[in-house]
Amino acid sequence: MNVDHEVKLLVKEIQRLGTKDADGQTTVTFGVLFNDDQCANIFEALVGTLKAAKKRKVVKYESELLLQGVHDNVQIVLLQE
């Protein structure tokens, strides 16, 4: 699949699952994304898609590598709606 296409799908899923913070940005935790059935069906490699989106400055999060369980509470912030 095309990486840009996957990043666009990721943006839609973050908008669907996330909430607006005080700054008006949409945020979601990694655990919510990882454990969502629809996301599991869309993304073969969610962590890879998140990394590509971070590199393109579409999302931001604090951790370098996201691991299920350990990083479930890491906030992913959508920078481009």
Short mmCIF file of N, CA, C and O in Angstrom, two decimals:
data_model
loop_
_atom_site.label_atom_id
_atom_site.label_comp_id
_atom_site.label_asym_id
_atom_site.label_seq_id
_atom_site.Cartn_x
_atom_site.Cartn_y
_atom_site.Cartn_z
N MET A 1 0.83 -1.19 0.00
CA MET A 1 0.00 0.00 0.00
C MET A 1 0.87 1.26 0.00
O MET A 1 1.97 1.26 0.52
N ASN A 2 0.35 2.31 -0.53
CA ASN A 2 1.02 3.59 -0.59
C ASN A 2 1.08 4.22 0.81
O ASN A 2 0.07 4.32 1.49
N VAL A 3 2.25 4.67 1.21
CA VAL A 3 2.45 5.23 2.56
C VAL A 3 1.59 6.48 2.77
O VAL A 3 0.97 6.65 3.81
N ASP A 4 1.55 7.35 1.77
CA ASP A 4 0.74 8.58 1.90
C ASP A 4 -0.73 8.24 2.11
O ASP A 4 -1.42 8.88 2.90
N HIS A 5 -1.20 7.21 1.41
CA HIS A 5 -2.59 6.76 1.57
C HIS A 5 -2.83 6.24 2.99
O HIS A 5 -3.84 6.56 3.61
N GLU A 6 -1.89 5.45 3.50
CA GLU A 6 -2.02 4.92 4.86
C GLU A 6 -2.02 6.04 5.90
O GLU A 6 -2.76 5.98 6.87
N VAL A 7 -1.20 7.06 5.68
CA VAL A 7 -1.16 8.20 6.61
C VAL A 7 -2.51 8.92 6.61
O VAL A 7 -3.03 9.29 7.65
N LYS A 8 -3.11 9.07 5.42
CA LYS A 8 -4.44 9.70 5.34
C LYS A 8 -5.49 8.87 6.08
O LYS A 8 -6.36 9.41 6.76
N LEU A 9 -5.41 7.54 5.95
CA LEU A 9 -6.32 6.67 6.69
C LEU A 9 -6.11 6.80 8.19
O LEU A 9 -7.08 6.82 8.96
N LEU A 10 -4.85 6.93 8.60
CA LEU A 10 -4.53 7.10 10.01
C LEU A 10 -5.15 8.39 10.55
O LEU A 10 -5.72 8.39 11.65
N VAL A 11 -5.07 9.47 9.79
CA VAL A 11 -5.67 10.74 10.21
C VAL A 11 -7.17 10.56 10.45
O VAL A 11 -7.71 11.01 11.46
N LYS A 12 -7.85 9.86 9.54
CA LYS A 12 -9.29 9.62 9.69
C LYS A 12 -9.60 8.81 10.95
O LYS A 12 -10.57 9.08 11.65
N GLU A 13 -8.76 7.82 11.24
CA GLU A 13 -8.98 6.98 12.42
C GLU A 13 -8.72 7.76 13.71
O GLU A 13 -9.44 7.60 14.69
N ILE A 14 -7.72 8.61 13.71
CA ILE A 14 -7.44 9.45 14.89
C ILE A 14 -8.60 10.42 15.11
O ILE A 14 -9.04 10.62 16.25
N GLN A 15 -9.13 10.97 14.03
CA GLN A 15 -10.28 11.87 14.15
C GLN A 15 -11.50 11.11 14.69
O GLN A 15 -12.26 11.65 15.50
N ARG A 16 -11.67 9.86 14.27
CA ARG A 16 -12.81 9.06 14.71
C ARG A 16 -12.70 8.69 16.19
O ARG A 16 -13.67 8.77 16.94
N LEU A 17 -11.51 8.30 16.62
CA LEU A 17 -11.32 7.78 17.97
C LEU A 17 -10.88 8.83 18.99
O LEU A 17 -11.03 8.63 20.19
N GLY A 18 -10.32 9.93 18.51
CA GLY A 18 -9.72 10.91 19.41
C GLY A 18 -10.71 11.92 19.97
O GLY A 18 -11.89 11.92 19.65
N THR A 19 -10.16 12.77 20.82
CA THR A 19 -10.92 13.87 21.41
C THR A 19 -10.11 15.15 21.25
O THR A 19 -8.88 15.10 21.12
N LYS A 20 -10.79 16.28 21.29
CA LYS A 20 -10.11 17.58 21.17
C LYS A 20 -9.54 17.95 22.54
O LYS A 20 -10.21 17.81 23.56
N ASP A 21 -8.29 18.43 22.54
CA ASP A 21 -7.69 18.88 23.79
C ASP A 21 -7.95 20.39 23.96
O ASP A 21 -8.67 20.99 23.16
N ALA A 22 -7.36 20.99 24.98
CA ALA A 22 -7.59 22.41 25.28
C ALA A 22 -7.14 23.32 24.13
O ALA A 22 -7.67 24.41 23.95
N ASP A 23 -6.16 22.87 23.35
CA ASP A 23 -5.65 23.66 22.22
C ASP A 23 -6.46 23.44 20.94
O ASP A 23 -6.13 24.01 19.90
N GLY A 24 -7.45 22.56 21.00
CA GLY A 24 -8.26 22.27 19.82
C GLY A 24 -7.67 21.20 18.92
O GLY A 24 -8.18 20.96 17.83
N GLN A 25 -6.59 20.56 19.37
CA GLN A 25 -5.97 19.50 18.59
C GLN A 25 -6.59 18.16 18.98
O GLN A 25 -6.94 17.94 20.14
N THR A 26 -6.71 17.27 18.00
CA THR A 26 -7.26 15.95 18.27
C THR A 26 -6.16 15.06 18.83
O THR A 26 -5.06 14.98 18.26
N THR A 27 -6.45 14.39 19.95
CA THR A 27 -5.49 13.47 20.56
C THR A 27 -6.15 12.12 20.82
O THR A 27 -7.36 12.03 21.02
N VAL A 28 -5.32 11.10 20.80
CA VAL A 28 -5.77 9.74 21.10
C VAL A 28 -4.57 9.00 21.70
O VAL A 28 -3.42 9.32 21.39
N THR A 29 -4.82 8.04 22.57
CA THR A 29 -3.71 7.27 23.12
C THR A 29 -3.37 6.13 22.16
O THR A 29 -4.23 5.66 21.40
N PHE A 30 -2.13 5.70 22.23
CA PHE A 30 -1.69 4.58 21.39
C PHE A 30 -2.51 3.33 21.68
O PHE A 30 -2.88 2.59 20.77
N GLY A 31 -2.83 3.10 22.94
CA GLY A 31 -3.60 1.92 23.31
C GLY A 31 -4.97 1.89 22.66
O GLY A 31 -5.43 0.84 22.20
N VAL A 32 -5.64 3.04 22.59
CA VAL A 32 -6.96 3.11 21.95
C VAL A 32 -6.84 2.77 20.47
O VAL A 32 -7.62 1.98 19.93
N LEU A 33 -5.84 3.34 19.80
CA LEU A 33 -5.63 3.04 18.38
C LEU A 33 -5.30 1.57 18.17
O LEU A 33 -5.86 0.90 17.30
N PHE A 34 -4.35 1.07 18.97
CA PHE A 34 -3.86 -0.30 18.80
C PHE A 34 -4.96 -1.33 19.05
O PHE A 34 -5.02 -2.34 18.35
N ASN A 35 -5.83 -1.08 20.01
CA ASN A 35 -6.84 -2.06 20.39
C ASN A 35 -8.16 -1.93 19.63
O ASN A 35 -9.07 -2.72 19.84
N ASP A 36 -8.26 -0.95 18.74
CA ASP A 36 -9.48 -0.76 17.96
C ASP A 36 -9.54 -1.78 16.82
O ASP A 36 -8.58 -1.92 16.06
N ASP A 37 -10.67 -2.49 16.72
CA ASP A 37 -10.82 -3.53 15.69
C ASP A 37 -10.73 -2.97 14.28
O ASP A 37 -10.12 -3.59 13.40
N GLN A 38 -11.34 -1.82 14.04
CA GLN A 38 -11.31 -1.24 12.70
C GLN A 38 -9.88 -0.87 12.30
O GLN A 38 -9.46 -1.12 11.17
N CYS A 39 -9.11 -0.31 13.23
CA CYS A 39 -7.71 0.01 12.94
C CYS A 39 -6.90 -1.25 12.67
O CYS A 39 -6.04 -1.27 11.78
N ALA A 40 -7.18 -2.29 13.42
CA ALA A 40 -6.47 -3.56 13.22
C ALA A 40 -6.72 -4.11 11.82
O ALA A 40 -5.82 -4.70 11.21
N ASN A 41 -7.93 -3.90 11.30
CA ASN A 41 -8.25 -4.37 9.96
C ASN A 41 -7.64 -3.49 8.87
O ASN A 41 -7.36 -3.98 7.77
N ILE A 42 -7.44 -2.22 9.15
CA ILE A 42 -6.91 -1.29 8.14
C ILE A 42 -5.39 -1.35 8.06
O ILE A 42 -4.82 -1.42 6.97
N PHE A 43 -4.73 -1.34 9.22
CA PHE A 43 -3.28 -1.18 9.25
C PHE A 43 -2.57 -2.49 9.55
O PHE A 43 -2.74 -3.06 10.62
N GLU A 44 -1.76 -2.91 8.60
CA GLU A 44 -0.95 -4.12 8.79
C GLU A 44 0.17 -3.84 9.80
O GLU A 44 0.52 -4.68 10.60
N ALA A 45 0.71 -2.62 9.73
CA ALA A 45 1.79 -2.22 10.64
C ALA A 45 1.49 -0.83 11.18
O ALA A 45 1.99 0.17 10.66
N LEU A 46 0.65 -0.76 12.21
CA LEU A 46 0.23 0.52 12.78
C LEU A 46 1.44 1.34 13.24
O LEU A 46 1.51 2.54 12.99
N VAL A 47 2.40 0.70 13.90
CA VAL A 47 3.56 1.42 14.42
C VAL A 47 4.35 2.04 13.26
O VAL A 47 4.80 3.18 13.34
N GLY A 48 4.49 1.31 12.17
CA GLY A 48 5.20 1.83 10.99
C GLY A 48 4.47 3.02 10.37
O GLY A 48 5.10 4.00 9.96
N THR A 49 3.15 2.94 10.32
CA THR A 49 2.35 4.03 9.77
C THR A 49 2.46 5.26 10.67
O THR A 49 2.59 6.39 10.19
N LEU A 50 2.44 5.06 11.99
CA LEU A 50 2.60 6.17 12.93
C LEU A 50 3.97 6.82 12.77
O LEU A 50 4.09 8.05 12.79
N LYS A 51 5.00 6.00 12.59
CA LYS A 51 6.36 6.53 12.40
C LYS A 51 6.45 7.37 11.13
O LYS A 51 7.05 8.44 11.12
N ALA A 52 5.82 6.88 10.05
CA ALA A 52 5.81 7.62 8.78
C ALA A 52 5.06 8.94 8.95
O ALA A 52 5.48 9.98 8.43
N ALA A 53 3.94 8.91 9.67
CA ALA A 53 3.16 10.12 9.90
C ALA A 53 3.93 11.12 10.76
O ALA A 53 3.87 12.34 10.53
N LYS A 54 4.69 10.62 11.73
CA LYS A 54 5.50 11.50 12.59
C LYS A 54 6.61 12.16 11.77
O LYS A 54 6.87 13.35 11.91
N LYS A 55 7.23 11.38 10.90
CA LYS A 55 8.29 11.89 10.04
C LYS A 55 7.77 12.99 9.11
O LYS A 55 8.47 13.96 8.82
N ARG A 56 6.51 12.86 8.68
CA ARG A 56 5.88 13.84 7.79
C ARG A 56 5.24 14.99 8.58
O ARG A 56 4.56 15.83 8.01
N LYS A 57 5.41 14.98 9.90
CA LYS A 57 4.87 16.00 10.81
C LYS A 57 3.34 16.10 10.75
O LYS A 57 2.77 17.18 10.85
N VAL A 58 2.70 14.94 10.59
CA VAL A 58 1.24 14.86 10.61
C VAL A 58 0.78 14.60 12.04
O VAL A 58 -0.28 15.07 12.46
N VAL A 59 1.58 13.85 12.80
CA VAL A 59 1.28 13.56 14.20
C VAL A 59 2.54 13.81 15.02
O VAL A 59 3.65 13.87 14.47
N LYS A 60 2.35 13.93 16.34
CA LYS A 60 3.51 13.98 17.24
C LYS A 60 3.21 13.13 18.46
O LYS A 60 2.05 13.02 18.89
N TYR A 61 4.24 12.52 18.98
CA TYR A 61 4.18 11.76 20.23
C TYR A 61 5.58 11.69 20.80
O TYR A 61 6.56 11.89 20.09
N GLU A 62 5.66 11.46 22.10
CA GLU A 62 6.93 11.57 22.81
C GLU A 62 7.90 10.42 22.61
O GLU A 62 9.09 10.61 22.61
N SER A 63 7.40 9.23 22.47
CA SER A 63 8.27 8.06 22.43
C SER A 63 8.88 7.87 21.04
O SER A 63 8.28 8.22 20.03
N GLU A 64 10.08 7.31 20.99
CA GLU A 64 10.73 7.00 19.72
C GLU A 64 10.08 5.77 19.08
O GLU A 64 9.81 5.74 17.89
N LEU A 65 9.84 4.76 19.90
CA LEU A 65 9.24 3.50 19.44
C LEU A 65 8.03 3.20 20.32
O LEU A 65 8.10 3.34 21.54
N LEU A 66 6.93 2.82 19.70
CA LEU A 66 5.71 2.52 20.45
C LEU A 66 5.52 1.01 20.54
O LEU A 66 5.51 0.33 19.51
N LEU A 67 5.37 0.51 21.75
CA LEU A 67 5.13 -0.91 21.98
C LEU A 67 3.81 -1.09 22.70
O LEU A 67 3.52 -0.38 23.67
N GLN A 68 3.02 -2.05 22.24
CA GLN A 68 1.72 -2.32 22.85
C GLN A 68 1.93 -2.74 24.30
O GLN A 68 2.83 -3.49 24.62
N GLY A 69 1.09 -2.21 25.18
CA GLY A 69 1.21 -2.50 26.61
C GLY A 69 2.05 -1.44 27.30
O GLY A 69 1.55 -0.69 28.13
N VAL A 70 3.31 -1.36 26.93
CA VAL A 70 4.24 -0.42 27.56
C VAL A 70 3.86 1.03 27.27
O VAL A 70 3.94 1.89 28.15
N HIS A 71 3.44 1.31 26.05
CA HIS A 71 3.17 2.68 25.62
C HIS A 71 1.69 2.96 25.36
O HIS A 71 1.35 3.88 24.61
N ASP A 72 0.81 2.18 25.96
CA ASP A 72 -0.63 2.35 25.73
C ASP A 72 -1.13 3.75 26.11
O ASP A 72 -2.11 4.23 25.53
N ASN A 73 -0.49 4.42 27.05
CA ASN A 73 -0.96 5.73 27.51
C ASN A 73 -0.27 6.91 26.82
O ASN A 73 -0.51 8.05 27.17
N VAL A 74 0.59 6.63 25.83
CA VAL A 74 1.27 7.70 25.10
C VAL A 74 0.23 8.44 24.25
O VAL A 74 -0.52 7.83 23.49
N GLN A 75 0.20 9.77 24.40
CA GLN A 75 -0.74 10.61 23.64
C GLN A 75 -0.19 10.85 22.24
O GLN A 75 0.95 11.27 22.07
N ILE A 76 -1.02 10.61 21.25
CA ILE A 76 -0.69 10.91 19.86
C ILE A 76 -1.53 12.13 19.47
O ILE A 76 -2.75 12.13 19.60
N VAL A 77 -0.84 13.19 19.07
CA VAL A 77 -1.50 14.46 18.74
C VAL A 77 -1.52 14.64 17.23
O VAL A 77 -0.48 14.53 16.57
N LEU A 78 -2.68 14.91 16.70
CA LEU A 78 -2.85 15.15 15.27
C LEU A 78 -2.49 16.60 14.97
O LEU A 78 -3.11 17.51 15.50
N LEU A 79 -1.46 16.81 14.14
CA LEU A 79 -1.00 18.15 13.82
C LEU A 79 -1.66 18.71 12.58
O LEU A 79 -1.76 19.91 12.40
N GLN A 80 -2.08 17.83 11.68
CA GLN A 80 -2.74 18.23 10.43
C GLN A 80 -4.08 17.52 10.34
O GLN A 80 -4.11 16.30 10.24
N GLU A 81 -5.15 18.28 10.36
CA GLU A 81 -6.49 17.69 10.32
C GLU A 81 -6.88 17.26 8.93
O GLU A 81 -6.67 17.82 7.96
#
